[in-house]
Structures are given as structure tokens and as C-alpha cells.
Tab-separated table of C-alpha atoms and ligand atoms in Angstrom:
chain	number	residue	atom	x	y	z
Y	1	MET	CA	-10.920	-5.379	-27.488
Y	2	LYS	CA	-11.524	-5.784	-23.734
Y	3	PRO	CA	-13.960	-3.391	-22.039
Y	4	PRO	CA	-12.100	-0.571	-20.282
Y	5	VAL	CA	-11.218	-0.748	-16.593
Y	6	ARG	CA	-11.968	2.420	-14.631
Y	7	VAL	CA	-9.104	3.347	-12.307
Y	8	ALA	CA	-9.530	6.203	-9.820
Y	9	ILE	CA	-6.454	7.918	-8.422
Y	10	THR	CA	-6.763	10.510	-5.681
Y	11	GLY	CA	-4.106	13.143	-5.165
Y	12	ALA	CA	-3.526	12.790	-8.885
Y	13	ALA	CA	-1.821	16.180	-9.152
Y	14	GLY	CA	0.803	15.239	-6.569
Y	15	GLN	CA	4.258	13.756	-6.946
Y	16	ILE	CA	3.221	10.083	-6.661
Y	17	GLY	CA	0.477	10.834	-9.175
Y	18	TYR	CA	3.051	12.189	-11.600
Y	19	ASN	CA	5.082	8.991	-11.306
Y	20	LEU	CA	2.047	6.706	-11.494
Y	21	LEU	CA	-0.479	7.904	-14.068
Y	22	PHE	CA	1.769	7.552	-17.080
Y	23	ARG	CA	2.771	4.009	-16.137
Y	24	ILE	CA	-0.859	2.960	-15.655
Y	25	ALA	CA	-1.860	4.559	-18.956
Y	26	ALA	CA	1.041	2.792	-20.686
Y	27	GLY	CA	-0.264	-0.602	-19.537
Y	28	ASP	CA	2.346	-1.337	-16.859
Y	29	MET	CA	-0.277	-2.164	-14.239
Y	30	LEU	CA	-3.085	-4.033	-16.016
Y	31	GLY	CA	-1.344	-5.226	-19.153
Y	32	ASN	CA	-0.785	-3.963	-22.661
Y	33	ASP	CA	-4.140	-5.225	-23.926
Y	34	GLN	CA	-6.278	-3.605	-21.244
Y	35	PRO	CA	-7.967	-0.297	-22.118
Y	36	ILE	CA	-8.134	2.151	-19.200
Y	37	ILE	CA	-10.307	5.070	-18.181
Y	38	LEU	CA	-8.579	7.263	-15.587
Y	39	HIS	CA	-10.661	9.039	-12.940
Y	40	LEU	CA	-8.426	11.706	-11.426
Y	41	LEU	CA	-9.384	13.352	-8.149
Y	42	ASP	CA	-7.645	16.270	-6.521
Y	43	ILE	CA	-8.729	19.285	-4.474
Y	44	ALA	CA	-10.070	22.412	-6.186
Y	45	ALA	CA	-6.810	24.341	-5.642
Y	46	ALA	CA	-4.842	21.668	-7.522
Y	47	GLN	CA	-7.098	21.462	-10.589
Y	48	HIS	CA	-4.820	23.722	-12.655
Y	49	ILE	CA	-1.873	21.393	-12.002
Y	50	LEU	CA	-4.077	18.408	-12.801
Y	51	ASN	CA	-5.006	20.045	-16.108
Y	52	GLY	CA	-1.318	20.223	-16.977
Y	53	VAL	CA	-0.887	16.536	-16.142
Y	54	VAL	CA	-3.867	15.714	-18.367
Y	55	MET	CA	-2.279	17.702	-21.213
Y	56	GLU	CA	0.824	15.546	-20.855
Y	57	LEU	CA	-1.229	12.341	-20.730
Y	58	HIS	CA	-2.853	13.365	-24.029
Y	59	ASP	CA	0.539	14.254	-25.465
Y	60	CYS	CA	1.715	10.682	-24.857
Y	61	ALA	CA	-1.027	9.386	-27.213
Y	62	PHE	CA	-1.317	6.196	-25.148
Y	63	PRO	CA	-3.265	3.649	-27.219
Y	64	LEU	CA	-4.875	2.123	-24.094
Y	65	LEU	CA	-6.105	5.385	-22.582
Y	66	MET	CA	-9.774	5.655	-23.572
Y	67	ASP	CA	-10.865	8.607	-21.463
Y	68	ILE	CA	-9.864	10.820	-18.531
Y	69	VAL	CA	-12.266	12.171	-15.918
Y	70	THR	CA	-10.926	15.012	-13.733
Y	71	THR	CA	-12.799	16.288	-10.722
Y	72	ASP	CA	-12.596	17.576	-7.152
Y	73	ASP	CA	-15.742	15.627	-6.211
Y	74	PRO	CA	-15.133	12.129	-4.780
Y	75	LEU	CA	-18.603	10.971	-5.858
Y	76	ILE	CA	-17.853	11.760	-9.493
Y	77	ALA	CA	-14.356	10.314	-9.183
Y	78	PHE	CA	-15.600	6.993	-7.769
Y	79	THR	CA	-18.642	6.392	-9.981
Y	80	ASP	CA	-18.492	2.876	-11.460
Y	81	ILE	CA	-14.799	2.450	-10.737
Y	82	ASP	CA	-13.097	-0.958	-10.603
Y	83	ILE	CA	-9.896	0.131	-8.826
Y	84	ALA	CA	-9.310	3.011	-6.395
Y	85	ILE	CA	-5.801	4.122	-5.497
Y	86	LEU	CA	-6.139	6.557	-2.612
Y	87	VAL	CA	-2.939	8.581	-2.627
Y	88	GLY	CA	-4.212	12.085	-1.849
Y	89	ALA	CA	-3.316	13.129	1.662
Y	90	ARG	CA	-1.037	15.551	3.421
Y	91	PRO	CA	2.493	14.195	3.121
Y	92	ARG	CA	4.665	14.001	6.203
Y	93	ALA	CA	7.200	16.787	6.436
Y	94	LYS	CA	10.640	16.608	8.076
Y	95	GLY	CA	10.438	15.744	11.767
Y	96	MET	CA	6.746	14.788	11.681
Y	97	GLU	CA	5.524	11.339	12.777
Y	98	ARG	CA	2.758	9.682	10.823
Y	99	LYS	CA	0.531	9.817	13.868
Y	100	ASP	CA	0.588	13.628	13.650
Y	101	LEU	CA	-1.260	13.364	10.380
Y	102	LEU	CA	-4.063	11.229	11.751
Y	103	SER	CA	-6.779	13.773	12.349
Y	104	ALA	CA	-6.035	15.801	9.233
Y	105	ASN	CA	-6.349	12.724	7.095
Y	106	ALA	CA	-9.229	11.051	8.944
Y	107	GLU	CA	-11.644	13.554	7.458
Y	108	ILE	CA	-10.407	12.986	3.885
Y	109	PHE	CA	-10.736	9.206	4.147
Y	110	SER	CA	-14.152	9.353	5.837
Y	111	ILE	CA	-15.545	11.368	2.947
Y	112	GLN	CA	-13.897	9.114	0.390
Y	113	GLY	CA	-15.104	5.921	2.120
Y	114	LYS	CA	-18.681	7.205	1.958
Y	115	ALA	CA	-18.300	8.103	-1.712
Y	116	LEU	CA	-16.860	4.659	-2.514
Y	117	ASN	CA	-19.743	3.060	-0.656
Y	118	GLN	CA	-22.205	4.994	-2.765
Y	119	ALA	CA	-20.660	5.000	-6.202
Y	120	ALA	CA	-17.969	2.343	-6.790
Y	121	ASN	CA	-18.470	-1.095	-8.325
Y	122	ARG	CA	-19.299	-3.646	-5.631
Y	123	ASN	CA	-16.099	-5.585	-6.329
Y	124	VAL	CA	-13.851	-2.510	-6.372
Y	125	LYS	CA	-10.256	-2.989	-5.252
Y	126	VAL	CA	-9.205	-0.140	-2.954
Y	127	LEU	CA	-5.535	0.481	-2.159
Y	128	VAL	CA	-4.797	3.176	0.424
Y	129	VAL	CA	-1.376	4.786	0.054
Y	130	GLY	CA	-1.806	8.178	1.754
Y	131	ASN	CA	-0.323	8.108	5.251
Y	132	PRO	CA	-0.895	6.850	7.828
Y	133	ALA	CA	-1.910	4.252	5.253
Y	134	ASN	CA	-3.107	1.401	7.503
Y	135	THR	CA	-5.341	3.583	9.642
Y	136	ASN	CA	-6.584	5.589	6.661
Y	137	ALA	CA	-7.595	2.279	5.057
Y	138	TYR	CA	-9.415	1.338	8.250
Y	139	ILE	CA	-11.288	4.675	8.252
Y	140	THR	CA	-12.178	4.193	4.586
Y	141	LEU	CA	-13.602	0.708	5.067
Y	142	LYS	CA	-15.531	1.731	8.184
Y	143	ASN	CA	-17.222	4.404	6.092
Y	144	ALA	CA	-18.100	1.934	3.343
Y	145	PRO	CA	-20.249	-0.665	5.128
Y	146	ASP	CA	-21.947	-1.879	1.944
Y	147	LEU	CA	-18.689	-2.947	0.321
Y	148	PRO	CA	-17.111	-6.302	1.246
Y	149	ILE	CA	-14.232	-5.913	3.705
Y	150	LYS	CA	-11.950	-7.714	1.229
Y	151	CYS	CA	-12.251	-4.747	-1.148
Y	152	PHE	CA	-9.757	-2.859	1.045
Y	153	SER	CA	-6.009	-2.859	1.484
Y	154	ALA	CA	-3.167	-0.571	2.521
Y	155	MET	CA	0.268	-0.362	0.946
Y	156	LEU	CA	3.197	-2.138	2.585
Y	157	ARG	CA	4.609	-3.234	-0.740
Y	158	LEU	CA	7.164	-0.455	-0.765
Y	159	ASP	CA	8.556	-1.734	2.545
Y	160	HIS	CA	8.529	-5.281	1.155
Y	161	ASN	CA	10.445	-4.146	-1.943
Y	162	ARG	CA	12.915	-2.202	0.200
Y	163	ALA	CA	13.596	-5.335	2.233
Y	164	LEU	CA	14.106	-7.455	-0.907
Y	165	SER	CA	16.637	-4.976	-2.251
Y	166	GLN	CA	18.613	-4.795	0.989
Y	167	ILE	CA	18.984	-8.586	0.954
Y	168	ALA	CA	19.855	-8.644	-2.736
Y	169	LEU	CA	22.588	-6.064	-2.100
Y	170	LYS	CA	23.891	-7.930	0.944
Y	171	LEU	CA	24.079	-11.323	-0.796
Y	172	GLY	CA	25.033	-10.007	-4.239
Y	173	GLN	CA	22.060	-11.846	-5.755
Y	174	PRO	CA	19.254	-10.708	-8.059
Y	175	VAL	CA	16.122	-9.470	-6.297
Y	176	SER	CA	14.021	-11.954	-8.279
Y	177	LYS	CA	15.601	-14.900	-6.418
Y	178	ILE	CA	14.571	-13.697	-2.957
Y	179	LYS	CA	11.264	-15.152	-1.787
Y	180	LYS	CA	9.000	-15.124	1.253
Y	181	MET	CA	9.842	-11.758	2.729
Y	182	ILE	CA	7.427	-10.358	5.309
Y	183	ILE	CA	6.784	-6.898	6.688
Y	184	TRP	CA	4.437	-7.318	9.640
Y	185	GLY	CA	2.223	-4.527	10.898
Y	186	ASN	CA	2.142	-0.810	10.292
Y	187	HIS	CA	3.644	1.169	7.402
Y	188	SER	CA	5.701	3.093	9.937
Y	189	SER	CA	8.949	2.747	11.845
Y	190	THR	CA	7.345	0.151	14.173
Y	191	GLN	CA	6.909	-2.307	11.287
Y	192	PHE	CA	8.696	-5.637	11.673
Y	193	PRO	CA	10.707	-6.649	8.587
Y	194	ASP	CA	10.952	-10.402	9.228
Y	195	LEU	CA	13.671	-12.408	7.520
Y	196	SER	CA	13.049	-15.683	9.299
Y	197	HIS	CA	10.970	-17.208	6.492
Y	198	ALA	CA	12.834	-15.607	3.577
Y	199	GLU	CA	14.560	-17.942	1.123
Y	200	ILE	CA	16.896	-17.894	-1.809
Y	201	ASP	CA	17.127	-21.007	-4.010
Y	202	GLY	CA	15.167	-22.861	-1.295
Y	203	LYS	CA	17.749	-21.982	1.426
Y	204	LYS	CA	16.871	-19.874	4.433
Y	205	ILE	CA	18.425	-16.447	4.014
Y	206	LEU	CA	19.257	-16.226	7.716
Y	207	SER	CA	21.555	-19.242	7.299
Y	208	LEU	CA	23.501	-17.396	4.586
Y	209	ILE	CA	24.179	-14.225	6.546
Y	210	GLU	CA	27.464	-14.704	8.374
Y	211	ASP	CA	27.314	-11.654	10.621
Y	212	GLN	CA	23.928	-12.217	12.262
Y	213	SER	CA	24.210	-8.876	14.075
Y	214	TRP	CA	23.694	-7.224	10.643
Y	215	VAL	CA	20.022	-8.187	10.757
Y	216	GLU	CA	19.222	-6.283	13.957
Y	217	ALA	CA	21.813	-3.557	13.593
Y	218	TYR	CA	21.374	-2.715	9.903
Y	219	PHE	CA	18.670	-4.564	7.971
Y	220	ILE	CA	15.671	-3.991	10.239
Y	221	PRO	CA	16.284	-0.290	11.027
Y	222	THR	CA	17.228	0.484	7.421
Y	223	VAL	CA	13.925	-0.876	6.129
Y	224	GLN	CA	11.918	0.615	9.004
Y	225	ASN	CA	13.373	4.087	8.517
Y	226	ARG	CA	13.820	4.186	4.745
Y	227	GLY	CA	10.881	6.536	4.200
Y	228	THR	CA	12.393	9.042	6.629
Y	229	ALA	CA	15.853	8.680	5.037
Y	230	ILE	CA	14.349	9.498	1.650
Y	231	ILE	CA	12.524	12.540	2.997
Y	232	GLU	CA	15.799	13.732	4.543
Y	233	ALA	CA	17.715	13.173	1.312
Y	234	ARG	CA	15.176	14.444	-1.216
Y	235	GLY	CA	13.275	16.971	0.877
Y	236	SER	CA	10.047	15.189	-0.048
Y	237	SER	CA	8.748	11.672	0.356
Y	238	SER	CA	9.368	8.763	-1.976
Y	239	ALA	CA	7.406	9.035	-5.200
Y	240	ALA	CA	8.806	6.887	-8.032
Y	241	SER	CA	9.361	3.906	-5.741
Y	242	ALA	CA	5.923	4.407	-4.175
Y	243	ALA	CA	4.302	4.477	-7.629
Y	244	ASN	CA	6.194	1.325	-8.556
Y	245	ALA	CA	5.001	-0.432	-5.400
Y	246	ILE	CA	1.399	0.583	-6.173
Y	247	ILE	CA	1.717	-1.060	-9.577
Y	248	ASN	CA	3.199	-4.229	-8.031
Y	249	HIS	CA	0.435	-4.391	-5.387
Y	250	ILE	CA	-2.481	-3.977	-7.812
Y	251	GLN	CA	-0.910	-6.288	-10.392
Y	252	ASP	CA	-0.572	-9.126	-7.881
Y	253	TRP	CA	-4.076	-8.537	-6.511
Y	254	CYS	CA	-5.619	-8.659	-9.988
Y	255	PHE	CA	-3.466	-11.330	-11.624
Y	256	ASP	CA	-2.310	-13.633	-8.759
Y	257	THR	CA	0.906	-13.861	-6.793
Y	258	LYS	CA	3.670	-16.228	-7.939
Y	259	LYS	CA	3.168	-19.892	-6.982
Y	260	ASP	CA	6.293	-20.207	-4.823
Y	261	ASP	CA	6.115	-16.809	-3.152
Y	262	TRP	CA	3.950	-14.332	-1.286
Y	263	VAL	CA	3.807	-10.550	-0.952
Y	264	THR	CA	3.117	-8.198	1.940
Y	265	MET	CA	-0.277	-6.482	1.909
Y	266	GLY	CA	-1.895	-4.315	4.553
Y	267	ILE	CA	-5.197	-6.114	5.023
Y	268	PRO	CA	-7.919	-6.424	7.659
Y	269	SER	CA	-6.774	-8.682	10.470
Y	270	ASP	CA	-8.933	-11.762	10.995
Y	271	GLY	CA	-7.237	-13.024	14.160
Y	272	SER	CA	-4.430	-14.764	12.234
Y	273	TYR	CA	-1.127	-14.847	14.147
Y	274	ASP	CA	-2.955	-13.527	17.238
Y	275	ILE	CA	-3.395	-10.082	15.696
Y	276	PRO	CA	-6.894	-9.126	16.850
Y	277	GLU	CA	-9.549	-8.109	14.350
Y	278	GLY	CA	-10.113	-4.380	13.869
Y	279	VAL	CA	-6.858	-3.124	12.368
Y	280	ILE	CA	-5.338	-3.143	8.899
Y	281	TYR	CA	-2.065	-4.981	9.383
Y	282	GLY	CA	0.824	-5.995	7.122
Y	283	PHE	CA	0.555	-9.750	6.551
Y	284	PRO	CA	2.183	-12.181	4.143
Y	285	ALA	CA	-0.513	-12.698	1.511
Y	286	THR	CA	-1.211	-14.614	-1.653
Y	287	CYS	CA	-3.768	-13.562	-4.258
Y	288	GLN	CA	-5.886	-15.825	-6.427
Y	289	ALA	CA	-8.757	-14.870	-8.720
Y	290	GLY	CA	-8.759	-11.300	-7.485
Y	291	THR	CA	-8.913	-12.162	-3.775
Y	292	TYR	CA	-6.180	-11.993	-1.157
Y	293	HIS	CA	-5.552	-14.587	1.545
Y	294	ILE	CA	-3.304	-14.364	4.597
Y	295	VAL	CA	-0.567	-17.027	4.465
Y	296	GLN	CA	-1.295	-19.427	7.320
Y	297	GLY	CA	0.756	-21.775	9.443
Y	298	LEU	CA	4.083	-19.930	9.717
Y	299	GLU	CA	6.054	-20.632	12.855
Y	300	ILE	CA	6.598	-17.488	14.878
Y	301	ASN	CA	9.157	-17.402	17.670
Y	302	ASN	CA	8.727	-15.414	20.878
Y	303	ILE	CA	10.967	-12.530	19.818
Y	304	ALA	CA	9.053	-12.150	16.571
Y	305	LYS	CA	5.756	-12.293	18.484
Y	306	LEU	CA	6.848	-9.333	20.618
Y	307	LYS	CA	7.804	-7.306	17.546
Y	308	MET	CA	4.535	-8.170	15.816
Y	309	PHE	CA	2.623	-7.107	18.900
Y	310	ALA	CA	4.533	-3.798	19.240
Y	311	THR	CA	3.519	-2.669	15.756
Y	312	TYR	CA	-0.054	-3.859	16.435
Y	313	GLN	CA	-0.047	-1.676	19.569
Y	314	GLU	CA	0.802	1.367	17.465
Y	315	LEU	CA	-2.100	0.597	15.134
Y	316	LEU	CA	-4.379	0.285	18.122
Y	317	GLU	CA	-3.206	3.674	19.397
Y	318	GLU	CA	-3.837	5.210	15.976
Y	319	LYS	CA	-7.301	3.683	15.925
Y	320	ASN	CA	-8.073	4.977	19.412
Y	321	ALA	CA	-6.954	8.458	18.357
Y	322	ILE	CA	-9.523	8.596	15.542
Y	323	LYS	CA	-12.277	6.413	16.916
Y	324	HIS	CA	-14.518	9.416	17.706
Y	325	LEU	CA	-14.416	10.227	13.984
Y	326	LEU	CA	-15.699	6.805	12.898
Y	327	PRO	CA	-19.375	6.307	12.113
Y	328	ARG	CA	-21.390	4.623	14.896
Y	329	GLN	CA	-22.040	0.950	14.051
C	1	LIG	P1	1.914	15.321	-2.684
C	1	LIG	O1	1.751	16.376	-1.653
C	1	LIG	O2	2.892	15.521	-3.788
C	1	LIG	O3	0.508	15.055	-3.357
C	1	LIG	C1	-0.630	14.880	-2.599
C	1	LIG	C2	-1.785	15.293	-3.467
C	1	LIG	O4	-2.969	14.990	-2.752
C	1	LIG	C3	-1.805	16.805	-3.752
C	1	LIG	O5	-1.980	17.029	-5.131
C	1	LIG	C4	-2.984	17.287	-2.935
C	1	LIG	O6	-3.647	18.394	-3.529
C	1	LIG	C5	-3.864	16.042	-2.967
C	1	LIG	N1	-4.896	16.021	-1.959
C	1	LIG	C6	-4.854	16.520	-0.702
C	1	LIG	N2	-6.050	16.346	-0.120
C	1	LIG	C7	-6.831	15.718	-1.018
C	1	LIG	C8	-8.185	15.274	-1.003
C	1	LIG	N3	-8.962	15.484	0.062
C	1	LIG	N4	-8.673	14.673	-2.091
C	1	LIG	C9	-7.904	14.478	-3.171
C	1	LIG	N5	-6.626	14.893	-3.264
C	1	LIG	C10	-6.107	15.500	-2.185
C	1	LIG	O7	2.174	13.956	-1.909
C	1	LIG	P2	2.757	12.592	-2.468
C	1	LIG	O8	4.221	12.622	-2.388
C	1	LIG	O9	2.096	12.281	-3.767
C	1	LIG	O10	2.268	11.578	-1.314
C	1	LIG	C11	0.916	11.320	-1.105
C	1	LIG	C12	0.733	10.467	0.150
C	1	LIG	O11	1.343	9.200	-0.005
C	1	LIG	C13	1.342	11.051	1.417
C	1	LIG	O12	0.445	10.811	2.491
C	1	LIG	C14	2.602	10.234	1.620
C	1	LIG	O13	3.002	10.226	2.972
C	1	LIG	C15	2.096	8.889	1.177
C	1	LIG	N6	3.101	7.878	0.853
C	1	LIG	C16	2.830	6.595	1.218
C	1	LIG	C17	3.702	5.585	0.902
C	1	LIG	C18	3.401	4.151	1.286
C	1	LIG	O14	4.264	3.293	1.087
C	1	LIG	N7	2.236	3.816	1.830
C	1	LIG	C19	4.886	5.883	0.228
C	1	LIG	C20	5.139	7.198	-0.151
C	1	LIG	C21	4.225	8.199	0.167
C	2	LIG	C1	7.667	6.149	2.609
C	2	LIG	O1	7.668	5.070	3.201
C	2	LIG	O2	8.512	6.465	1.758
C	2	LIG	C2	6.622	7.175	2.969
C	2	LIG	O3	5.508	6.556	3.553
C	2	LIG	C3	7.227	8.199	3.853
C	2	LIG	C4	6.233	9.235	4.239
C	2	LIG	O4	6.040	9.419	5.446
C	2	LIG	O5	5.614	9.868	3.338
């Protein structure tokens, strides 16, 4: 039997938590031969709900679930962990922009970054989901200076999956055939869902779409605003699809992306595609041996460059709004 992997989930008593924990414990994320120890963090006021979730986890009698740690202390939650999924945050309510949540969440992710720095395994994989995810990931990594920068990522996989499905619906093709999608930038409405590299059966998808106006008029805004549309429809933000995207993101990071494809990950910019260092940005990425790499060498036209820069600008504004909360370097 393999040694157990310790997976921390913050905001574990929330709605994404409820859609995520059972799938992880069932083996959907790390495989059906991988024992798991869950470290579940939530605030003190949510511990009674968390206890109920733990009762249900026990009631599933998952063979892979070796132990469950529950706590409201990030240091306990992050001790010796291999994977951290940082979901816990204040969700956006109707009419709120992600930027409005910046200060409220900056404090949470500062504390958690420090706790990760102190207690997590040195090769921990950290995925930030709580919004605004890119900037929260940046705050987390800035508070964890002893961990390699490549330990950190933010979730744009839900946007990537949304884009795949819109194309699959448009072309009447299975999602699995659509490759090389990209969501550049921020997990927000400024993101740039870019179809120009996407392929199906080796053919450029743009060449298969007869009404080219559909891309600008429908595809891009639908993907950009899907989170808001779900909040309007459900009264609360996406949960099952977010949990599914978390599983996809961690699975690819741990077990490699497919040979003929890439995924979108929010990762620290390194100057690639003229996106300056110092933000967590959605890039096309491949993963090998537990490490992600930005896909290099894609041709970017001038219109795309402008869109990529606009979403970068928003990230810069978010960073400027919280920079007084970052530790001095
Ligand atoms: P929720 O309100 O149902 O649950 C949030 C949980 O976090 C609650 O149990 C709350 O008690 C907990 N929490 C709050 N502060 C905490 C802290 N300091 N430490 C630990 N736990 C804390 O919300 P949800 O629907 O599960 O969404 C969680 C976050 O994920 C939100 O910020 C939402 O906007 C975001 N989200 C991101 C994506 C994405 O693609 N990146 C998609 C969907 C939702
Ligand atoms: C989503 O994309 O569904 C969420 O990030 C929306 C939100 O603001 O919680």
C-alpha cells in the first residue's frame, strides 16, 4: 500500500467543500490506489457544520480515507501536507465585483501563506480557489518565502472547462476532441478566452466556425461572465463545477498533462508573452513530473496582445490595492 497523501482543504464546510471532499476521498483526484488523509480547515463558527460533513465522510466508509483532521487553526491544518486547496473565502454575492473582496480576503491568505511557509512539506502543491483567486494566490506566495514559487497556482481550470464545453456544443463534437484552449489572465470578467490556437482533429477551430461574429458576440462574453450567470441563476456561486475543476487541475499537476494538449493554470508570470513578473496569470501550461511549465512560442496577434494586456492591467490594479498588506521584502 502507498503511503498516504495529506490533502488540506480550507473552507471545507462550504458548498465547494461539500462537492469536493467526497470525490477526493473516493479516489477521483489521486487515483483509486492512493490512501488519503484529509486536513479540513474552517473558521470556529463553522466547526459544527464541518462535524456533520465528517460524519458523512465516515458514513461513506471510503477504503482510501485513512484519517481526517478538523481544525480552525491553519498551522494544524497545514502541518506536513502535500497538497493545499485554498477554497475558504467570502464568496461574491449578487452585484459584487471580485475586487470588492480583495481586502477581506487578503488577511485570510496572508495568515494561510505564513502557516504554509511554516508547516507544509517543502514540495507542497498549493491551489488557490477562493476569489479573487489570482491575487489571493499572489498574497499566499508572498507570505511563504521559504517555499519555491512553483508550489503555487490559482484556478482558471473552470474557465478552461467552460470554454471547452461551449465549443463542443457549438460544433456538436465531444469535449475530449477539443485541444489547446487558453484562458489568459485573471479569473474574472477581464479574462481572455482565446480560441486562436484551439484545435479539433488537428484543424484550427476558428476555421470551422462559419459565423465568425459568434466568437466575439457569444463565446468570449459567455465564458467571461459564466460565474456571474451561475450566481444569478442559483443564488450562489458555482460549486460542483468548481470542485470538478479543482480535481482536474490537481490531477494534471500531479500526473502530467496529455501529450498533445495543454491546460490553463494561474501561475506566476516569468515574463513569457510580455506579461511582467509579479502577478499570477492564466497561461497555457503543461505539467511533467509534478512541475508546471508555460507553453512557449505561440504566435500572438495584436488584438490578442491588447486583450492579454487588459486582463494583466486588472491584476496589477488588484495587486496595487493590497500591496500595503504584503510583507516587506
Ligand atoms: P461558501 O461560502 O459556501 O464556503 C466558504 C467556506 O469558507 C465557509 O465554510 C467559510 O466558513 C469558510 N471560510 C471563511 N473564511 C475562512 C478562513 N479564514 N479559513 C478557513 N475557512 C474559511 O463558499 P464556496 O461556494 O465554497 O466558495 C468558496 C470560494 O471559492 C469563494 O471565494 C468563491 O468565490 C470561490 N470560487 C472560485 C472559483 C474559481 O474558479 N476560482 C469557482 C467558484 C467559486
Ligand atoms: C465562478 O467562476 O463560478 C466563480 O468564481 C464566481 C464567483 O465569483 O464566486
